[in-house]
Short mmCIF file of C-alpha atoms in Angstrom, two decimals:
data_model
loop_
_atom_site.label_atom_id
_atom_site.label_comp_id
_atom_site.label_asym_id
_atom_site.label_seq_id
_atom_site.Cartn_x
_atom_site.Cartn_y
_atom_site.Cartn_z
CA MET A 26 0.00 0.00 0.00
CA ILE A 27 1.23 3.50 -0.83
CA MET A 28 1.18 6.45 1.49
CA GLY A 29 1.26 9.90 -0.05
CA LYS A 30 4.29 12.09 0.55
CA ILE A 31 3.62 15.02 2.86
CA SER A 32 6.02 17.84 3.65
CA ASN A 33 7.76 17.84 7.04
CA THR A 34 6.47 21.35 7.65
CA PHE A 35 2.88 20.20 7.19
CA ILE A 36 3.37 17.17 9.44
CA LEU A 37 4.91 19.25 12.23
CA ALA A 38 2.13 21.82 11.98
CA ALA A 39 -0.60 19.21 12.08
CA LEU A 40 1.00 17.31 14.95
CA SER A 41 1.31 20.55 16.86
CA LEU A 42 -2.39 21.18 16.28
CA TYR A 43 -3.35 17.74 17.54
CA PHE A 44 -1.09 17.56 20.55
CA SER A 45 -2.17 21.03 21.69
CA SER A 46 -5.80 20.03 21.18
CA GLY A 47 -7.98 19.29 24.19
CA LEU A 48 -9.28 16.29 22.26
CA ILE A 49 -6.13 14.33 23.06
CA SER A 50 -4.27 16.39 25.65
CA CYS A 51 -3.56 14.64 28.96
CA ALA A 52 -4.42 17.93 30.66
CA TYR A 53 -8.01 17.33 29.60
CA GLY A 54 -8.13 13.80 30.99
CA HIS A 55 -7.75 12.00 27.66
CA THR A 56 -5.30 9.31 26.60
CA LEU A 57 -3.93 8.91 23.09
CA VAL A 58 -4.61 5.40 21.75
CA PHE A 59 -3.75 5.66 18.05
CA GLY A 60 -2.19 8.35 15.87
CA PRO A 61 -2.19 11.04 14.81
CA GLU A 62 -1.67 9.13 11.55
CA PHE A 63 -1.73 10.70 8.08
CA PHE A 64 -3.37 8.92 5.15
CA SER A 65 -3.46 10.03 1.52
CA SER A 66 -3.19 8.67 -2.01
CA GLU A 67 -0.42 9.24 -4.56
CA ASN A 68 -3.01 10.19 -7.18
CA VAL A 69 -6.76 10.07 -7.74
CA GLU A 70 -6.75 6.27 -7.46
CA SER A 71 -8.02 4.78 -4.22
CA GLN A 72 -5.38 3.74 -1.67
CA ARG A 73 -6.17 1.48 1.29
CA VAL A 74 -3.92 1.19 4.35
CA VAL A 75 -4.41 -1.18 7.29
CA LYS A 76 -2.66 -0.67 10.64
CA SER A 77 -2.83 -2.46 13.98
CA PHE A 78 -2.87 -1.11 17.53
CA SER A 79 -3.67 -2.38 21.02
CA VAL A 80 -5.37 -1.05 24.17
CA GLN A 81 -5.06 -2.17 27.78
CA ASP A 82 -8.47 -1.31 29.25
CA VAL A 83 -11.35 -2.01 26.85
CA SER A 84 -13.93 -0.76 29.38
CA GLN A 85 -13.05 2.89 28.71
CA LYS A 86 -14.87 5.17 26.28
CA PHE A 87 -13.08 5.50 22.94
CA PHE A 88 -13.47 8.04 20.14
CA VAL A 89 -12.08 8.19 16.64
CA SER A 90 -11.44 11.70 15.34
CA VAL A 91 -10.84 12.43 11.65
CA GLN A 92 -9.60 15.79 10.45
CA SER A 93 -9.06 17.03 6.93
CA GLY A 94 -5.40 17.86 6.49
CA ARG A 95 -6.13 20.71 4.12
CA GLY A 96 -8.56 23.60 4.37
CA GLY A 97 -10.42 25.43 1.65
CA GLU A 98 -12.49 24.05 -1.18
CA LYS A 99 -10.12 21.24 -2.05
CA GLY A 100 -9.80 18.23 0.19
CA VAL A 101 -10.28 14.51 0.26
CA GLY A 102 -12.22 13.39 -2.79
CA ARG A 103 -13.60 10.29 -1.09
CA GLY A 104 -12.74 8.00 1.76
CA ALA A 105 -13.88 5.39 4.26
CA ILE A 106 -12.65 4.18 7.64
CA LYS A 107 -13.21 0.76 9.21
CA ILE A 108 -12.20 -0.47 12.66
CA ASN A 109 -12.11 -4.24 13.20
CA GLY A 110 -14.06 -4.70 9.98
CA LYS A 111 -16.91 -2.37 10.97
CA LEU A 112 -17.56 0.75 8.90
CA VAL A 113 -17.10 3.82 11.11
CA PHE A 114 -17.08 6.62 8.53
CA PRO A 115 -18.69 5.76 5.16
CA PRO A 116 -17.67 7.45 1.88
CA ASP A 117 -20.48 10.02 2.10
CA LYS A 118 -18.95 11.42 5.33
CA LEU A 119 -15.39 11.92 4.09
CA VAL A 120 -16.14 14.30 1.25
CA LYS A 121 -14.36 17.40 0.00
CA GLN A 122 -15.42 20.00 2.54
CA PHE A 123 -15.45 18.06 5.82
CA LYS A 124 -13.08 19.41 8.49
CA ILE A 125 -13.50 17.52 11.75
CA LEU A 126 -15.51 14.36 12.43
CA THR A 127 -15.69 12.55 15.77
CA LYS A 128 -17.50 9.34 16.67
CA PRO A 129 -17.54 6.91 19.62
CA VAL A 130 -16.20 3.42 18.88
CA LYS A 131 -15.82 0.10 20.70
CA LEU A 132 -12.35 -1.42 20.76
CA GLN A 133 -10.80 -4.78 21.56
CA LYS A 134 -7.40 -5.44 23.11
CA GLN A 135 -6.02 -5.98 19.59
CA ASN A 136 -7.45 -3.82 16.80
CA ASP A 137 -7.11 -3.14 13.08
CA ILE A 138 -7.96 0.17 11.42
CA SER A 139 -8.46 0.38 7.66
CA VAL A 140 -8.33 3.77 5.95
CA GLU A 141 -9.18 4.15 2.27
CA VAL A 142 -8.59 7.52 0.61
CA THR A 143 -9.13 8.82 -2.91
CA GLY A 144 -7.89 12.33 -3.65
CA GLU A 145 -4.88 14.56 -4.04
CA ALA A 146 -1.57 13.62 -2.40
CA ASP A 147 -1.37 16.95 -0.56
CA ALA A 148 -4.88 16.57 0.90
CA PRO A 149 -4.54 13.84 3.55
CA VAL A 150 -6.84 12.84 6.38
CA ILE A 151 -5.48 12.73 9.92
CA VAL A 152 -6.86 9.95 12.12
CA THR A 153 -6.62 9.89 15.91
CA ILE A 154 -8.21 7.60 18.50
CA ILE A 155 -8.48 8.67 22.14
CA SER A 156 -9.91 7.25 25.35
CA LEU A 157 -12.03 9.27 27.74
CA LYS A 158 -12.37 8.54 31.44
CA ALA A 159 -15.77 9.44 32.85
CA GLN A 160 -15.58 11.93 35.72
CA THR A 161 -18.08 13.16 38.31
CA VAL A 162 -17.92 15.99 40.86
CA THR A 163 -20.54 16.55 43.58
CA ALA A 164 -21.11 19.63 45.73
CA LYS A 165 -23.66 21.18 48.07
CA ILE A 166 -24.84 24.61 46.90
CA PRO A 167 -26.11 26.93 49.69
CA PRO A 168 -28.78 29.62 49.16
CA ILE A 169 -26.03 32.23 48.73
CA GLY A 170 -24.87 30.37 45.61
CA GLY A 171 -21.64 28.69 44.64
CA ALA A 172 -19.45 27.30 41.87
CA VAL A 173 -18.57 23.74 40.85
CA ASP A 174 -15.54 22.87 38.72
CA ILE A 175 -14.80 19.64 36.91
CA GLU A 176 -11.14 20.18 36.17
CA GLY A 177 -10.19 20.41 32.52
CA TYR A 178 -13.78 20.27 31.30
CA ALA A 179 -16.18 22.86 32.70
CA SER A 180 -17.23 25.11 35.57
CA VAL A 181 -20.78 25.96 36.65
CA ILE A 182 -21.83 29.00 38.69
CA PHE A 183 -25.10 28.94 40.62
CA PRO A 184 -26.01 32.54 41.60
CA ALA A 185 -27.48 33.51 44.97
CA GLY A 186 -31.11 32.48 45.22
CA THR A 187 -30.82 29.55 42.81
CA PHE A 188 -31.99 27.27 45.64
CA ASN A 189 -33.96 28.14 48.78
CA ALA A 190 -32.01 25.62 50.85
CA ALA A 191 -28.71 23.77 50.54
CA GLN A 192 -28.94 21.53 47.47
CA ASP A 193 -26.75 18.63 46.32
CA VAL A 194 -25.64 18.98 42.69
CA LYS A 195 -23.58 16.69 40.48
CA ILE A 196 -21.53 17.54 37.38
CA SER A 197 -20.46 14.60 35.21
CA ILE A 198 -18.75 13.91 31.89
CA THR A 199 -20.39 11.27 29.72
CA ALA A 200 -20.24 10.09 26.12
CA SER A 201 -23.66 8.77 25.18
CA PRO A 202 -24.36 7.50 21.63
CA PRO A 203 -28.09 8.43 21.92
CA ILE A 204 -27.09 11.99 22.89
CA GLN A 205 -24.74 12.09 19.90
CA ASP A 206 -27.64 11.02 17.65
CA ILE A 207 -29.86 13.80 19.03
CA PHE A 208 -27.13 16.38 18.43
CA GLU A 209 -26.39 15.18 14.89
CA ALA A 210 -30.08 15.30 13.90
CA ASN A 211 -29.89 19.11 13.58
CA ALA A 212 -26.15 19.78 13.65
CA THR A 213 -24.36 21.88 11.05
CA GLY A 214 -20.90 21.08 12.39
CA PRO A 215 -18.98 18.84 14.81
CA ARG A 216 -19.04 18.94 18.59
CA LEU A 217 -16.93 17.78 21.51
CA PRO A 218 -16.95 13.96 21.70
CA TYR A 219 -18.64 14.13 25.10
CA GLU A 220 -21.36 16.01 26.94
CA ILE A 221 -21.51 17.66 30.37
CA ARG A 222 -24.45 16.81 32.62
CA ILE A 223 -25.47 19.24 35.36
CA ASN A 224 -27.80 17.44 37.76
CA THR A 225 -29.54 19.40 40.54
CA GLY A 226 -31.44 16.53 42.12
CA ASP A 227 -35.10 16.98 43.02
CA LYS A 228 -34.98 20.78 42.71
CA ALA A 229 -34.79 22.74 39.47
CA PRO A 230 -32.67 25.91 39.58
CA GLY A 231 -34.74 28.98 40.33
CA LYS A 232 -32.39 31.22 38.34
CA GLU A 233 -30.30 31.09 35.19
CA VAL A 234 -26.98 29.27 35.57
CA GLU A 235 -23.61 30.38 34.17
CA VAL A 236 -21.41 27.76 32.49
CA SER A 237 -17.87 27.78 31.10
CA VAL A 238 -16.85 24.83 28.92
CA ASN A 239 -13.32 24.08 27.76
CA TYR A 240 -12.74 23.57 24.04
CA PRO A 241 -9.63 22.37 22.15
CA ASP A 242 -7.22 24.54 20.19
CA SER A 243 -8.32 22.83 16.97
CA PHE A 244 -11.82 24.30 17.43
CA PHE A 245 -10.43 27.82 17.79
CA ALA A 246 -8.16 27.35 14.76
CA SER A 247 -11.06 26.23 12.55
CA ASP A 248 -13.25 28.43 10.35
CA TYR A 249 -16.32 27.59 12.45
CA GLN A 250 -18.06 29.62 15.16
CA ILE A 251 -17.87 28.13 18.66
CA HIS A 252 -20.99 27.96 20.84
CA VAL A 253 -22.39 26.11 23.82
CA PHE A 254 -25.34 23.87 22.94
CA ALA A 255 -27.98 22.66 25.40
CA ARG A 256 -30.55 19.90 25.03
CA MET A 257 -33.99 21.48 25.26
CA HIS A 258 -37.45 21.38 23.71
CA ASP A 259 -39.02 23.71 21.15
CA ASN A 260 -42.00 24.04 23.48
CA PRO A 261 -41.26 23.43 27.19
CA ASP A 262 -44.99 22.85 27.76
CA ALA A 263 -44.95 19.95 25.28
CA PRO A 264 -41.64 18.23 26.11
CA ASP A 265 -42.28 15.17 23.96
CA VAL A 266 -42.04 17.27 20.79
CA HIS A 267 -38.80 18.39 19.07
CA ASP A 268 -36.30 17.35 21.71
CA ARG A 269 -32.99 18.62 20.33
CA PHE A 270 -29.86 20.67 21.03
CA PHE A 271 -30.22 24.44 20.82
CA MET A 272 -27.36 26.87 20.34
CA ILE A 273 -26.81 29.20 23.30
CA SER A 274 -25.22 32.55 22.49
CA SER A 275 -21.69 32.22 23.84
CA GLY A 276 -18.69 34.37 24.62
CA LEU A 277 -15.16 33.05 24.14
CA ASP A 278 -12.05 33.35 26.25
CA ASP A 279 -9.30 32.53 23.76
CA ILE A 280 -6.63 32.66 26.48
CA VAL A 281 -7.92 29.74 28.57
CA LYS A 282 -9.98 28.26 25.68
CA THR A 283 -13.45 28.32 27.22
CA ALA A 284 -16.91 29.06 25.86
CA LYS A 285 -19.13 30.92 28.33
CA ALA A 286 -22.93 30.93 28.25
CA THR A 287 -26.02 31.44 30.39
CA LEU A 288 -28.37 28.46 30.65
CA PRO A 289 -32.08 29.32 30.90
CA GLU A 290 -34.06 27.66 33.67
CA HIS A 291 -35.93 25.42 31.21
CA ALA A 292 -32.61 23.83 30.14
CA PHE A 293 -33.03 21.75 33.32
CA SER A 294 -35.59 19.00 32.82
CA ASN A 295 -36.71 16.11 35.00
CA ARG A 296 -37.00 14.08 31.79
CA HIS A 297 -33.22 14.16 31.32
CA GLY A 298 -32.04 13.01 34.76
CA LYS A 299 -32.40 9.58 36.33
CA ASN A 300 -35.31 8.93 38.70
CA GLY A 301 -37.00 12.20 37.81
CA THR A 302 -34.09 14.41 38.85
CA TYR A 303 -33.49 17.72 37.09
CA GLU A 304 -30.62 17.79 34.65
CA ALA A 305 -29.17 19.98 31.91
CA ILE A 306 -27.07 18.40 29.14
CA ILE A 307 -24.61 20.68 27.35
CA THR A 308 -21.68 20.46 24.95
CA VAL A 309 -19.60 22.74 22.74
CA GLY A 310 -20.30 22.60 19.02
CA LEU A 311 -19.19 24.34 15.83
CA ILE A 312 -21.40 26.06 13.27
CA HIS A 313 -20.67 27.70 9.91
#
């Protein structure tokens, strides 16, 4: 199998982008499993490359991230990615103008990844697989308010008067395929490969809640706009209709790489949390 030739300058730039990205940085609680690996063809003919890799703990959450190695109108003409014989990204996903794609995958201790690319030699795809360790932080919020941080991921500020009495809250990081499906149903761009759940138990917040969510350098370097998205309903009085993610107007801090937004009270629903508890589900996504 033939790998396309790529300049050292391009490789160093792309590696710098990936290793500074929160998607694989150890500072964000992730572990690199495979890659970043570059795949391209020598010409317009299809080239297929198969590589093997192993993992120690198959119980973790794993994500495959694919990034176009070249911006602008030109890019990969066509492509497909399989892991252990299962199609992860079909040809209709890896088309000319895609930039970043992320998807959860299940891995074995020994794995094979097959990447097939058709396109120009200087328009590779970059494939990375990471693991994500679920994290949870709990806190008791008094009537005067308080803040909860889940290091490397997000912080949540409950203003004074959010609760009438001390209330237990829980912030957790999850990666749910059904949540990914709900996001993708109306998405115009990619999102973080995980969501942040803010659970306030049996009491819904009585005021709007401020959130700050970390995003990777690769998001900031893209041509997309960065916003916080929250799972809500078109009509809060009819919650069974049009359950989807809505964009929340967000401010950016490009120094610490966080997106800041204000969650409305109806972002917390007792249909989202377990056992009827109130929960908001948020993530950071990109839009054109």
